[in-house]
Amino acid sequence: MYDQEGIRIGLEADPSTRGNSQTGLNHHPIDLTPKDLTVLLESIQVSGYSGTIAGLLTKPEPVPLFTATELSVISEPLAIAFREAKPTERVFFSLPKPDVTYSEDRTVGALFYRGSYLHVVVTDHSSIIRTDTGGGDYKDLRDTKNMKLWVVGPAQAVKAPDLEEPRWAHFERVHISLPLNDVLMRKAYGRGARPNQERTDSSLPSSTTIPTDHSAPTTSSGELQQQIRGLSGMNQELRNRLDEQHKQMRQLQEQVDQLRREVPLSNANGQSHKSTPAP
């Protein structure tokens, strides 16, 4: 669907779909704007080691999955692809290494939307130097360069429930799942929007409305008064217990004082009996 300057965007069969099961099909087509996709994809980072001694010895630092320049180019073709995709298809991307004339290293992966999650799978990234193929012509599919995907705040990655987890292809081990609406809402709040406010945000898909967060607990004035009364009752009960403990402490102290007074008197009586001669 897009093939310019080495960048390719298109549709392909999704190997993670599960036949005719509704839970195993993608929710395509979907109307995502280029701005939506930019917000979602700019939160993803990737790390991994290069196929060199230096790459194995150095700690990999996460870098953006796509640069700002790349996102400005691919966001529109990706949006078009999502509007054309079928439930059994996913959107693939393949980008050359930026700012170089020629390189075999590319950023390659795929995207699809299922349930409430945008799933992202990456099979290669141009920032990680191509592993030595040992004279072969093609990259070993089993070599993931120890890649890992990360999400930067305020977005958060999640693990999809087992029933919604895609059936990933054998060599597609580098993937991440983003709760689409949640990520877009968090980004919107970061730009000054107030949470728990019912509205349709321009950063969301045009068909998506963010409802008030009914899962958040709400407390009325009557419930607050009831809670205050309950706390007051608990405080009174604690005071009564403390008073009872103080009373018991005073009684124990009086008993100890009485015993102290009785012991010397008993000793004195015993000594007086010993000094008195027997009749």
CSV table of C-alpha atoms in Angstrom, one decimal:
chain,number,residue,atom,x,y,z
A,1,MET,CA,0.0,0.0,0.0
A,2,TYR,CA,3.0,2.3,0.4
A,3,ASP,CA,6.5,1.8,-1.2
A,4,GLN,CA,8.7,4.9,-1.3
A,5,GLU,CA,12.3,5.5,-0.5
A,6,GLY,CA,12.7,2.0,0.8
A,7,ILE,CA,9.7,2.2,3.2
A,8,ARG,CA,7.1,-0.4,2.7
A,9,ILE,CA,3.7,-0.5,4.4
A,10,GLY,CA,1.0,-3.1,3.5
A,11,LEU,CA,-1.3,-5.9,4.5
A,12,GLU,CA,-0.5,-9.6,5.1
A,13,ALA,CA,-2.2,-12.7,6.5
A,14,ASP,CA,-2.1,-12.7,10.3
A,15,PRO,CA,-0.7,-16.1,11.5
A,16,SER,CA,-2.0,-15.4,15.0
A,17,THR,CA,-5.7,-15.5,14.1
A,18,ARG,CA,-7.7,-18.5,15.3
A,19,GLY,CA,-9.9,-19.7,12.5
A,20,ASN,CA,-13.5,-18.6,12.7
A,21,SER,CA,-13.4,-17.8,16.5
A,22,GLN,CA,-14.5,-14.3,17.1
A,23,THR,CA,-12.0,-13.9,20.0
A,24,GLY,CA,-9.2,-15.0,17.5
A,25,LEU,CA,-10.0,-12.5,14.8
A,26,ASN,CA,-8.8,-8.9,14.5
A,27,HIS,CA,-11.1,-6.0,14.8
A,28,HIS,CA,-10.4,-4.7,11.4
A,29,PRO,CA,-11.0,-2.4,9.7
A,30,ILE,CA,-10.6,0.3,12.3
A,31,ASP,CA,-10.6,4.0,11.8
A,32,LEU,CA,-7.4,5.3,13.5
A,33,THR,CA,-6.0,8.7,12.6
A,34,PRO,CA,-2.4,9.4,11.9
A,35,LYS,CA,-2.3,11.3,15.2
A,36,ASP,CA,-3.6,8.2,17.0
A,37,LEU,CA,-0.9,6.0,15.6
A,38,THR,CA,1.8,8.6,16.3
A,39,VAL,CA,0.7,8.8,20.0
A,40,LEU,CA,0.6,5.0,20.3
A,41,LEU,CA,3.9,4.2,18.5
A,42,GLU,CA,6.0,6.9,19.9
A,43,SER,CA,5.6,5.3,23.4
A,44,ILE,CA,7.3,2.1,22.3
A,45,GLN,CA,11.1,1.6,22.6
A,46,VAL,CA,13.3,-1.4,21.7
A,47,SER,CA,16.6,-2.7,23.0
A,48,GLY,CA,18.9,-5.5,22.0
A,49,TYR,CA,22.5,-6.5,21.4
A,50,SER,CA,24.4,-6.4,18.1
A,51,GLY,CA,26.1,-9.4,16.7
A,52,THR,CA,29.6,-8.2,17.6
A,53,ILE,CA,31.8,-8.6,20.7
A,54,ALA,CA,31.2,-5.0,21.6
A,55,GLY,CA,27.5,-5.5,21.3
A,56,LEU,CA,27.7,-8.5,23.6
A,57,LEU,CA,29.7,-6.7,26.3
A,58,THR,CA,27.8,-3.4,26.4
A,59,LYS,CA,24.5,-3.0,28.2
A,60,PRO,CA,21.8,-2.4,25.5
A,61,GLU,CA,20.0,1.0,25.9
A,62,PRO,CA,16.4,1.3,24.7
A,63,VAL,CA,15.8,3.5,21.7
A,64,PRO,CA,12.5,4.6,20.1
A,65,LEU,CA,11.0,1.9,17.8
A,66,PHE,CA,10.4,4.7,15.3
A,67,THR,CA,12.1,8.1,15.0
A,68,ALA,CA,10.0,11.2,14.9
A,69,THR,CA,10.9,11.6,11.2
A,70,GLU,CA,9.8,8.0,10.5
A,71,LEU,CA,6.5,8.5,12.3
A,72,SER,CA,5.7,11.6,10.3
A,73,VAL,CA,6.1,9.5,7.2
A,74,ILE,CA,4.5,6.2,8.1
A,75,SER,CA,1.5,7.4,10.3
A,76,GLU,CA,-0.7,8.2,7.3
A,77,PRO,CA,0.0,5.0,5.3
A,78,LEU,CA,-0.5,2.9,8.5
A,79,ALA,CA,-3.9,4.6,9.1
A,80,ILE,CA,-4.9,3.9,5.6
A,81,ALA,CA,-3.8,0.3,5.9
A,82,PHE,CA,-5.9,-0.2,9.1
A,83,ARG,CA,-8.9,1.1,7.3
A,84,GLU,CA,-8.4,-1.5,4.6
A,85,ALA,CA,-7.4,-4.4,6.7
A,86,LYS,CA,-9.6,-7.5,7.1
A,87,PRO,CA,-10.2,-9.4,10.3
A,88,THR,CA,-7.7,-12.1,9.2
A,89,GLU,CA,-5.0,-9.5,8.2
A,90,ARG,CA,-2.4,-7.4,9.9
A,91,VAL,CA,-0.5,-4.3,8.9
A,92,PHE,CA,3.2,-4.9,8.2
A,93,PHE,CA,6.0,-2.3,8.1
A,94,SER,CA,9.6,-2.4,6.8
A,95,LEU,CA,11.8,0.6,7.1
A,96,PRO,CA,15.5,1.1,6.1
A,97,LYS,CA,18.1,2.3,8.5
A,98,PRO,CA,17.7,6.1,8.7
A,99,ASP,CA,20.4,8.6,7.7
A,100,VAL,CA,22.5,6.2,5.8
A,101,THR,CA,22.9,5.7,2.0
A,102,TYR,CA,22.8,1.9,2.1
A,103,SER,CA,22.4,-0.7,4.9
A,104,GLU,CA,21.0,-4.2,5.2
A,105,ASP,CA,19.7,-3.4,8.6
A,106,ARG,CA,16.0,-2.6,8.7
A,107,THR,CA,13.1,-2.1,11.1
A,108,VAL,CA,10.6,-4.8,10.4
A,109,GLY,CA,7.4,-5.9,12.2
A,110,ALA,CA,3.6,-5.8,12.2
A,111,LEU,CA,0.6,-4.3,13.9
A,112,PHE,CA,-3.0,-5.5,14.5
A,113,TYR,CA,-5.9,-4.5,16.7
A,114,ARG,CA,-7.8,-7.2,18.6
A,115,GLY,CA,-10.2,-6.9,21.5
A,116,SER,CA,-9.1,-3.7,23.2
A,117,TYR,CA,-5.4,-4.1,22.4
A,118,LEU,CA,-3.0,-2.9,19.8
A,119,HIS,CA,-0.5,-5.7,19.4
A,120,VAL,CA,3.0,-4.9,18.0
A,121,VAL,CA,5.4,-7.5,16.9
A,122,VAL,CA,9.0,-6.7,15.8
A,123,THR,CA,11.3,-9.1,14.0
A,124,ASP,CA,14.2,-6.7,13.4
A,125,HIS,CA,15.4,-3.2,14.2
A,126,SER,CA,17.8,-1.0,12.2
A,127,SER,CA,19.5,0.3,15.4
A,128,ILE,CA,20.9,-3.2,16.2
A,129,ILE,CA,23.7,-4.2,13.8
A,130,ARG,CA,22.9,-7.2,11.7
A,131,THR,CA,24.3,-10.4,13.1
A,132,ASP,CA,27.0,-12.1,11.2
A,133,THR,CA,25.3,-14.7,9.0
A,134,GLY,CA,28.5,-16.8,8.7
A,135,GLY,CA,28.6,-16.4,5.0
A,136,GLY,CA,24.8,-16.9,4.5
A,137,ASP,CA,22.7,-14.5,2.5
A,138,TYR,CA,19.7,-14.2,4.9
A,139,LYS,CA,19.1,-13.4,8.5
A,140,ASP,CA,18.4,-16.4,10.7
A,141,LEU,CA,14.7,-16.2,11.7
A,142,ARG,CA,15.6,-17.6,15.1
A,143,ASP,CA,18.0,-14.7,15.9
A,144,THR,CA,16.0,-12.0,17.6
A,145,LYS,CA,19.2,-10.1,18.8
A,146,ASN,CA,17.8,-10.4,22.3
A,147,MET,CA,15.4,-7.7,21.4
A,148,LYS,CA,12.9,-6.4,24.0
A,149,LEU,CA,10.1,-3.9,23.7
A,150,TRP,CA,9.5,-1.2,26.3
A,151,VAL,CA,6.8,1.3,26.9
A,152,VAL,CA,7.6,4.8,28.2
A,153,GLY,CA,5.1,6.7,30.4
A,154,PRO,CA,2.4,7.8,30.7
A,155,ALA,CA,1.5,4.8,28.5
A,156,GLN,CA,1.5,1.3,30.0
A,157,ALA,CA,1.9,-2.1,28.4
A,158,VAL,CA,-0.3,-4.9,29.7
A,159,LYS,CA,-0.6,-8.7,29.3
A,160,ALA,CA,-3.8,-9.6,27.4
A,161,PRO,CA,-6.0,-12.2,29.1
A,162,ASP,CA,-5.4,-15.7,28.0
A,163,LEU,CA,-8.5,-15.8,25.9
A,164,GLU,CA,-7.4,-12.7,24.0
A,165,GLU,CA,-3.7,-13.5,23.8
A,166,PRO,CA,-2.7,-13.9,20.1
A,167,ARG,CA,-1.4,-17.3,19.0
A,168,TRP,CA,2.0,-16.0,18.0
A,169,ALA,CA,4.0,-17.5,15.3
A,170,HIS,CA,6.9,-19.7,16.4
A,171,PHE,CA,9.7,-17.1,15.7
A,172,GLU,CA,7.7,-14.0,16.7
A,173,ARG,CA,8.8,-13.8,20.3
A,174,VAL,CA,9.3,-10.0,20.4
A,175,HIS,CA,5.9,-8.4,20.9
A,176,ILE,CA,4.0,-6.1,23.2
A,177,SER,CA,0.4,-5.2,23.8
A,178,LEU,CA,-1.0,-1.7,24.4
A,179,PRO,CA,-4.5,-1.0,25.7
A,180,LEU,CA,-5.4,1.3,22.9
A,181,ASN,CA,-8.0,3.6,24.5
A,182,ASP,CA,-6.1,3.7,27.8
A,183,VAL,CA,-2.8,4.8,26.1
A,184,LEU,CA,-4.6,7.6,24.2
A,185,MET,CA,-6.4,8.7,27.4
A,186,ARG,CA,-3.2,8.9,29.4
A,187,LYS,CA,-1.6,10.9,26.6
A,188,ALA,CA,-4.7,13.2,26.6
A,189,TYR,CA,-4.5,13.7,30.3
A,190,GLY,CA,-0.8,14.6,30.0
A,191,ARG,CA,-1.8,17.4,27.7
A,192,GLY,CA,-4.1,18.9,30.3
A,193,ALA,CA,-7.3,17.0,29.9
A,194,ARG,CA,-9.1,16.1,33.1
A,195,PRO,CA,-9.7,12.4,33.9
A,196,ASN,CA,-13.2,11.0,34.5
A,197,GLN,CA,-14.6,13.6,32.1
A,198,GLU,CA,-17.0,12.3,29.5
A,199,ARG,CA,-16.0,13.6,26.1
A,200,THR,CA,-14.7,12.6,22.7
A,201,ASP,CA,-11.1,13.5,22.3
A,202,SER,CA,-9.6,14.4,19.0
A,203,SER,CA,-6.7,12.2,19.8
A,204,LEU,CA,-9.0,9.1,19.8
A,205,PRO,CA,-10.4,7.2,16.9
A,206,SER,CA,-13.4,9.2,15.5
A,207,SER,CA,-15.8,6.4,16.4
A,208,THR,CA,-14.5,6.1,20.0
A,209,THR,CA,-16.0,8.0,22.9
A,210,ILE,CA,-14.3,7.9,26.3
A,211,PRO,CA,-17.0,7.4,28.9
A,212,THR,CA,-16.8,8.5,32.5
A,213,ASP,CA,-14.7,6.0,34.4
A,214,HIS,CA,-17.5,4.2,36.3
A,215,SER,CA,-15.0,1.8,37.7
A,216,ALA,CA,-13.6,4.5,39.9
A,217,PRO,CA,-15.4,4.6,43.3
A,218,THR,CA,-17.7,7.6,43.8
A,219,THR,CA,-18.8,8.7,47.3
A,220,SER,CA,-21.9,10.8,48.0
A,221,SER,CA,-22.4,13.2,50.9
A,222,GLY,CA,-24.7,10.7,52.6
A,223,GLU,CA,-22.1,7.9,52.3
A,224,LEU,CA,-19.4,10.3,53.7
A,225,GLN,CA,-21.6,11.1,56.7
A,226,GLN,CA,-22.1,7.4,57.3
A,227,GLN,CA,-18.4,6.8,57.1
A,228,ILE,CA,-17.8,9.6,59.5
A,229,ARG,CA,-20.3,8.2,62.0
A,230,GLY,CA,-18.7,4.8,61.6
A,231,LEU,CA,-15.2,6.2,62.3
A,232,SER,CA,-16.6,8.2,65.3
A,233,GLY,CA,-18.1,4.9,66.7
A,234,MET,CA,-14.7,3.2,66.2
A,235,ASN,CA,-12.9,6.1,68.0
A,236,GLN,CA,-15.4,5.9,70.9
A,237,GLU,CA,-14.8,2.1,71.2
A,238,LEU,CA,-11.1,2.6,71.2
A,239,ARG,CA,-11.4,5.3,74.0
A,240,ASN,CA,-13.5,2.9,76.0
A,241,ARG,CA,-10.9,0.2,75.6
A,242,LEU,CA,-8.2,2.6,76.7
A,243,ASP,CA,-10.2,3.7,79.7
A,244,GLU,CA,-10.7,0.0,80.7
A,245,GLN,CA,-7.0,-0.7,80.3
A,246,HIS,CA,-6.1,2.4,82.5
A,247,LYS,CA,-8.5,1.2,85.1
A,248,GLN,CA,-7.0,-2.3,85.1
A,249,MET,CA,-3.5,-0.8,85.3
A,250,ARG,CA,-4.5,1.3,88.4
A,251,GLN,CA,-6.0,-1.8,90.1
A,252,LEU,CA,-2.8,-3.7,89.4
A,253,GLN,CA,-0.7,-0.8,90.7
A,254,GLU,CA,-2.8,-0.7,93.9
A,255,GLN,CA,-2.3,-4.5,94.4
A,256,VAL,CA,1.5,-4.2,94.0
A,257,ASP,CA,1.6,-1.3,96.5
A,258,GLN,CA,-0.4,-3.3,99.0
A,259,LEU,CA,1.9,-6.3,98.6
A,260,ARG,CA,4.9,-4.0,99.1
A,261,ARG,CA,3.4,-2.7,102.4
A,262,GLU,CA,2.6,-6.2,103.6
A,263,VAL,CA,6.0,-7.8,103.0
A,264,PRO,CA,8.0,-5.6,105.5
A,265,LEU,CA,5.3,-6.0,108.1
A,266,SER,CA,5.4,-9.8,107.8
A,267,ASN,CA,9.2,-9.7,108.2
A,268,ALA,CA,9.0,-7.5,111.2
A,269,ASN,CA,6.5,-9.9,112.9
A,270,GLY,CA,8.7,-12.9,112.2
A,271,GLN,CA,11.8,-11.2,113.8
A,272,SER,CA,9.8,-10.3,117.0
A,273,HIS,CA,8.6,-13.9,117.5
A,274,LYS,CA,12.2,-15.2,117.3
A,275,SER,CA,13.5,-12.7,120.0
A,276,THR,CA,10.8,-13.6,122.5
A,277,PRO,CA,12.0,-16.4,124.8
A,278,ALA,CA,9.9,-19.5,125.1
A,279,PRO,CA,7.9,-19.8,128.3
